Short mmCIF file of C-alpha atoms in Angstrom, two decimals:
data_model
loop_
_atom_site.label_atom_id
_atom_site.label_comp_id
_atom_site.label_asym_id
_atom_site.label_seq_id
_atom_site.Cartn_x
_atom_site.Cartn_y
_atom_site.Cartn_z
CA UNK A 1 74.14 78.28 84.24
CA UNK A 2 75.51 80.22 87.17
CA UNK A 3 75.41 83.69 87.02
CA UNK A 4 78.64 84.86 87.43
CA UNK A 5 81.31 87.89 87.01
CA UNK A 6 82.82 85.57 84.11
CA UNK A 7 79.38 83.86 82.99
CA UNK A 8 79.41 85.56 79.83
CA UNK A 9 82.85 84.38 78.48
CA UNK A 10 82.04 81.20 79.42
CA UNK A 11 78.76 81.24 77.85
CA UNK A 12 80.25 81.85 74.64
CA UNK A 13 83.85 82.78 74.45
CA UNK A 14 83.69 83.63 70.47
CA UNK A 15 80.63 86.01 70.94
CA UNK A 16 81.75 87.53 74.36
CA UNK A 17 85.40 88.48 72.68
CA UNK A 18 83.44 89.84 68.91
CA UNK A 19 81.40 91.71 71.53
CA UNK A 20 83.71 93.68 73.61
CA UNK A 21 86.08 94.31 70.57
CA UNK A 22 83.25 95.72 69.18
CA UNK A 23 82.57 97.87 72.51
CA UNK A 24 86.07 98.82 72.33
CA UNK A 25 85.82 100.70 68.86
CA UNK A 26 84.16 103.76 69.99
CA UNK A 27 87.26 104.92 71.59
CA UNK A 28 89.72 103.14 69.37
CA UNK A 29 88.42 105.97 66.75
CA UNK A 30 90.30 108.98 69.09
CA UNK A 31 92.88 106.76 70.02
CA UNK A 32 93.53 106.33 66.62
CA UNK A 33 93.69 109.46 66.09
CA UNK A 34 96.19 110.88 68.75
CA UNK A 35 98.55 108.10 68.06
CA UNK A 36 98.78 109.94 63.98
CA UNK A 37 97.51 106.83 62.45
CA UNK A 38 94.07 107.46 61.06
CA UNK A 39 92.19 110.41 61.59
CA UNK A 40 88.91 110.55 63.08
CA UNK A 41 86.55 111.34 60.25
CA UNK A 42 87.64 108.54 58.54
CA UNK A 43 88.29 106.05 61.55
CA UNK A 44 84.16 106.52 62.62
CA UNK A 45 83.70 105.98 59.19
CA UNK A 46 85.82 102.70 58.98
CA UNK A 47 86.13 101.86 62.18
CA UNK A 48 83.15 103.09 64.86
CA UNK A 49 80.23 103.14 62.96
CA UNK A 50 81.17 99.31 61.67
CA UNK A 51 82.00 98.25 64.84
CA UNK A 52 78.91 99.63 66.22
CA UNK A 53 76.71 98.59 64.03
CA UNK A 54 78.17 94.69 64.65
CA UNK A 55 77.31 95.01 67.86
CA UNK A 56 73.53 95.61 67.57
CA UNK A 57 73.51 92.70 65.76
CA UNK A 58 75.41 90.90 67.94
CA UNK A 59 73.08 91.39 70.30
CA UNK A 60 70.00 90.45 68.38
CA UNK A 61 72.16 87.62 67.20
CA UNK A 62 73.12 86.50 71.06
CA UNK A 63 69.10 86.74 71.95
CA UNK A 64 68.29 84.04 68.69
CA UNK A 65 71.71 81.30 69.77
CA UNK A 66 69.98 81.54 73.57
CA UNK A 67 73.20 83.85 75.33
CA UNK A 68 70.78 84.79 77.52
CA UNK A 69 73.98 85.93 79.77
CA UNK A 70 75.40 87.69 76.88
CA UNK A 71 72.48 89.74 76.05
CA UNK A 72 71.18 90.45 79.48
CA UNK A 73 74.47 92.38 79.82
CA UNK A 74 74.65 93.69 76.74
CA UNK A 75 70.98 95.56 77.59
CA UNK A 76 72.48 96.29 80.97
CA UNK A 77 75.45 98.32 79.71
CA UNK A 78 73.10 100.21 78.03
CA UNK A 79 70.71 101.08 80.93
CA UNK A 80 74.17 101.42 82.66
CA UNK A 81 75.72 103.86 80.35
CA UNK A 82 72.74 106.26 80.02
CA UNK A 83 72.70 106.30 83.80
CA UNK A 84 75.90 106.75 84.17
CA UNK A 85 76.46 109.83 81.91
CA UNK A 86 73.79 111.19 83.64
CA UNK A 87 75.49 111.28 86.72
CA UNK A 88 79.12 111.68 85.31
CA UNK A 89 77.86 115.27 82.93
CA UNK A 90 76.16 116.40 86.01
CA UNK A 91 79.67 115.91 87.97
CA UNK A 92 81.38 117.46 85.78
CA UNK A 93 78.61 120.58 85.44
CA UNK A 94 78.41 121.21 89.71
CA UNK A 95 82.26 121.11 90.00
CA UNK A 96 82.77 123.29 86.68
CA UNK A 97 80.39 125.67 88.43
CA UNK A 98 81.73 125.42 91.72
CA UNK A 99 86.12 125.33 90.85
CA UNK A 100 85.00 128.23 88.40
CA UNK A 101 86.71 126.75 84.92
CA UNK A 102 87.63 129.32 82.02
CA UNK A 103 87.11 126.34 79.70
CA UNK A 104 83.94 125.02 80.97
CA UNK A 105 83.83 121.40 82.11
CA UNK A 106 83.17 119.73 78.96
CA UNK A 107 85.88 121.71 76.53
CA UNK A 108 86.73 117.71 75.32
CA UNK A 109 83.43 117.52 73.49
CA UNK A 110 84.18 120.70 71.52
CA UNK A 111 87.21 119.17 70.71
CA UNK A 112 86.34 115.78 69.59
CA UNK A 113 83.46 117.83 67.81
CA UNK A 114 85.85 120.29 65.40
CA UNK A 115 87.81 116.54 64.85
CA UNK A 116 84.86 115.03 63.62
CA UNK A 117 83.84 117.38 61.52
CA UNK A 118 86.17 119.82 60.55
CA UNK A 119 84.38 122.68 62.36
CA UNK A 120 85.88 125.43 64.45
CA UNK A 121 85.49 124.85 67.88
CA UNK A 122 81.62 125.35 69.54
CA UNK A 123 80.21 125.24 66.19
CA UNK A 124 76.30 124.04 66.67
CA UNK A 125 77.28 121.00 64.22
CA UNK A 126 80.90 120.18 65.53
CA UNK A 127 79.33 120.14 69.27
CA UNK A 128 76.36 118.05 68.43
CA UNK A 129 78.87 115.50 66.81
CA UNK A 130 81.37 115.68 69.86
CA UNK A 131 78.13 115.39 72.60
CA UNK A 132 76.90 112.12 70.01
CA UNK A 133 80.62 111.11 70.28
CA UNK A 134 80.49 111.27 73.98
CA UNK A 135 77.85 108.98 74.51
CA UNK A 136 78.99 106.82 72.56
CA UNK A 137 81.94 106.38 74.69
CA UNK A 138 80.08 106.36 77.80
CA UNK A 139 77.84 103.28 76.52
CA UNK A 140 80.47 101.25 75.21
CA UNK A 141 82.69 101.50 78.15
CA UNK A 142 80.02 100.38 80.32
CA UNK A 143 79.37 97.47 77.97
CA UNK A 144 82.59 96.78 77.93
CA UNK A 145 82.29 96.60 81.96
CA UNK A 146 78.73 94.59 82.29
CA UNK A 147 80.53 91.93 80.01
CA UNK A 148 83.12 91.19 82.39
CA UNK A 149 81.58 91.75 85.86
CA UNK A 150 77.95 91.53 85.66
CA UNK A 151 77.02 90.91 89.16
CA UNK A 152 80.61 91.88 90.75
CA UNK A 153 80.40 94.22 93.97
CA UNK A 154 79.84 97.80 92.91
CA UNK A 155 82.96 98.91 93.78
CA UNK A 156 84.94 97.14 91.00
CA UNK A 157 82.58 99.61 88.77
CA UNK A 158 84.79 102.36 90.70
CA UNK A 159 87.85 100.34 90.12
CA UNK A 160 86.99 100.14 86.22
CA UNK A 161 85.95 104.17 86.27
CA UNK A 162 89.36 104.96 88.45
CA UNK A 163 91.28 102.90 85.00
CA UNK A 164 89.82 104.91 83.17
CA UNK A 165 90.68 107.73 84.79
CA UNK A 166 94.44 106.76 84.52
CA UNK A 167 94.17 106.29 80.82
CA UNK A 168 92.74 109.70 80.56
CA UNK A 169 95.03 111.51 83.15
CA UNK A 170 98.38 109.55 80.84
CA UNK A 171 96.37 110.98 77.16
CA UNK A 172 95.07 114.45 77.57
CA UNK A 173 98.10 116.42 79.65
CA UNK A 174 100.30 114.80 76.93
CA UNK A 175 97.96 115.81 73.88
CA UNK A 176 98.86 118.92 71.80
CA UNK A 177 94.89 118.74 70.95
CA UNK A 178 93.41 117.67 74.38
CA UNK A 179 95.46 119.04 76.92
CA UNK A 180 93.91 120.66 79.77
CA UNK A 181 94.54 124.72 80.23
CA UNK A 182 94.71 124.14 83.81
CA UNK A 183 95.89 120.53 85.22
CA UNK A 184 94.35 120.71 89.32
CA UNK A 185 91.16 122.06 88.11
CA UNK A 186 91.30 118.83 85.70
CA UNK A 187 92.48 116.41 87.53
CA UNK A 188 89.53 117.36 90.21
CA UNK A 189 87.13 117.18 87.79
CA UNK A 190 87.98 114.13 85.92
CA UNK A 191 88.56 111.88 89.00
CA UNK A 192 85.72 112.86 90.55
CA UNK A 193 83.52 112.64 87.85
CA UNK A 194 84.61 108.82 86.67
CA UNK A 195 84.32 108.00 90.04
CA UNK A 196 80.95 108.27 90.04
CA UNK A 197 80.97 106.97 86.07
CA UNK A 198 82.25 103.68 87.48
CA UNK A 199 79.95 103.69 90.94
CA UNK A 200 76.67 103.83 89.04
CA UNK A 201 77.21 101.42 86.48
CA UNK A 202 78.89 99.12 89.05
CA UNK A 203 75.54 99.80 91.21
CA UNK A 204 73.50 99.34 87.49
CA UNK A 205 75.19 96.33 86.65
CA UNK A 206 74.30 94.49 89.89
CA UNK A 207 71.24 95.08 90.52
CA UNK A 208 70.18 94.35 87.47
CA UNK A 209 72.08 91.10 87.62
CA UNK A 210 69.15 88.11 87.97
CA UNK A 211 71.30 86.26 90.43
CA UNK A 212 72.92 89.04 92.24
CA UNK A 213 71.75 88.02 95.42
CA UNK A 214 74.39 85.29 96.71
CA UNK A 215 76.76 85.12 94.21
CA UNK A 216 80.04 85.45 95.22
CA UNK A 217 82.00 88.29 93.70
#
């Protein structure tokens, strides 16, 4: 089967949808909490953790069922997510230092940790939980992208990063929990870091595609 952006879906539509949905359970934990439906300790326990476990099982199943495109894209998503997070966090740290953000560029991670553990902001246990959740989101966002896009041009990743940024701008300023103390610096840091994240995962996804050369995207 020719490796094209939507080849993973054509290879096995049911497995593709299940993998994409399982990856989406990470961000679902936060969204359900913000909507006031289920608090994060429960969403993580009954939505995200089962979803991540199921995603790992699907990766194993895809390999055993001879679904090389889906298997390869999930693995690419893992690599892209880790590299993308390094670039994303590095960008936020540099911009935070340059702009002199009073709350720090990673204030939301402490909030995540507090929501998850019930501990005060800045507690070691809460910060560990917050960073773990941040890692989960970064990797699963990348997996969602690689499943769909695969060898697409790198700037498709930039578009994905822009879509994540739009979602963040719609959610954070209007949230009583995550509202940034200063909107302008928040937008600069968030916009730039998501652009870098999207570019990195787009490049990694394309470079890891075995048929990236000559493939129209």
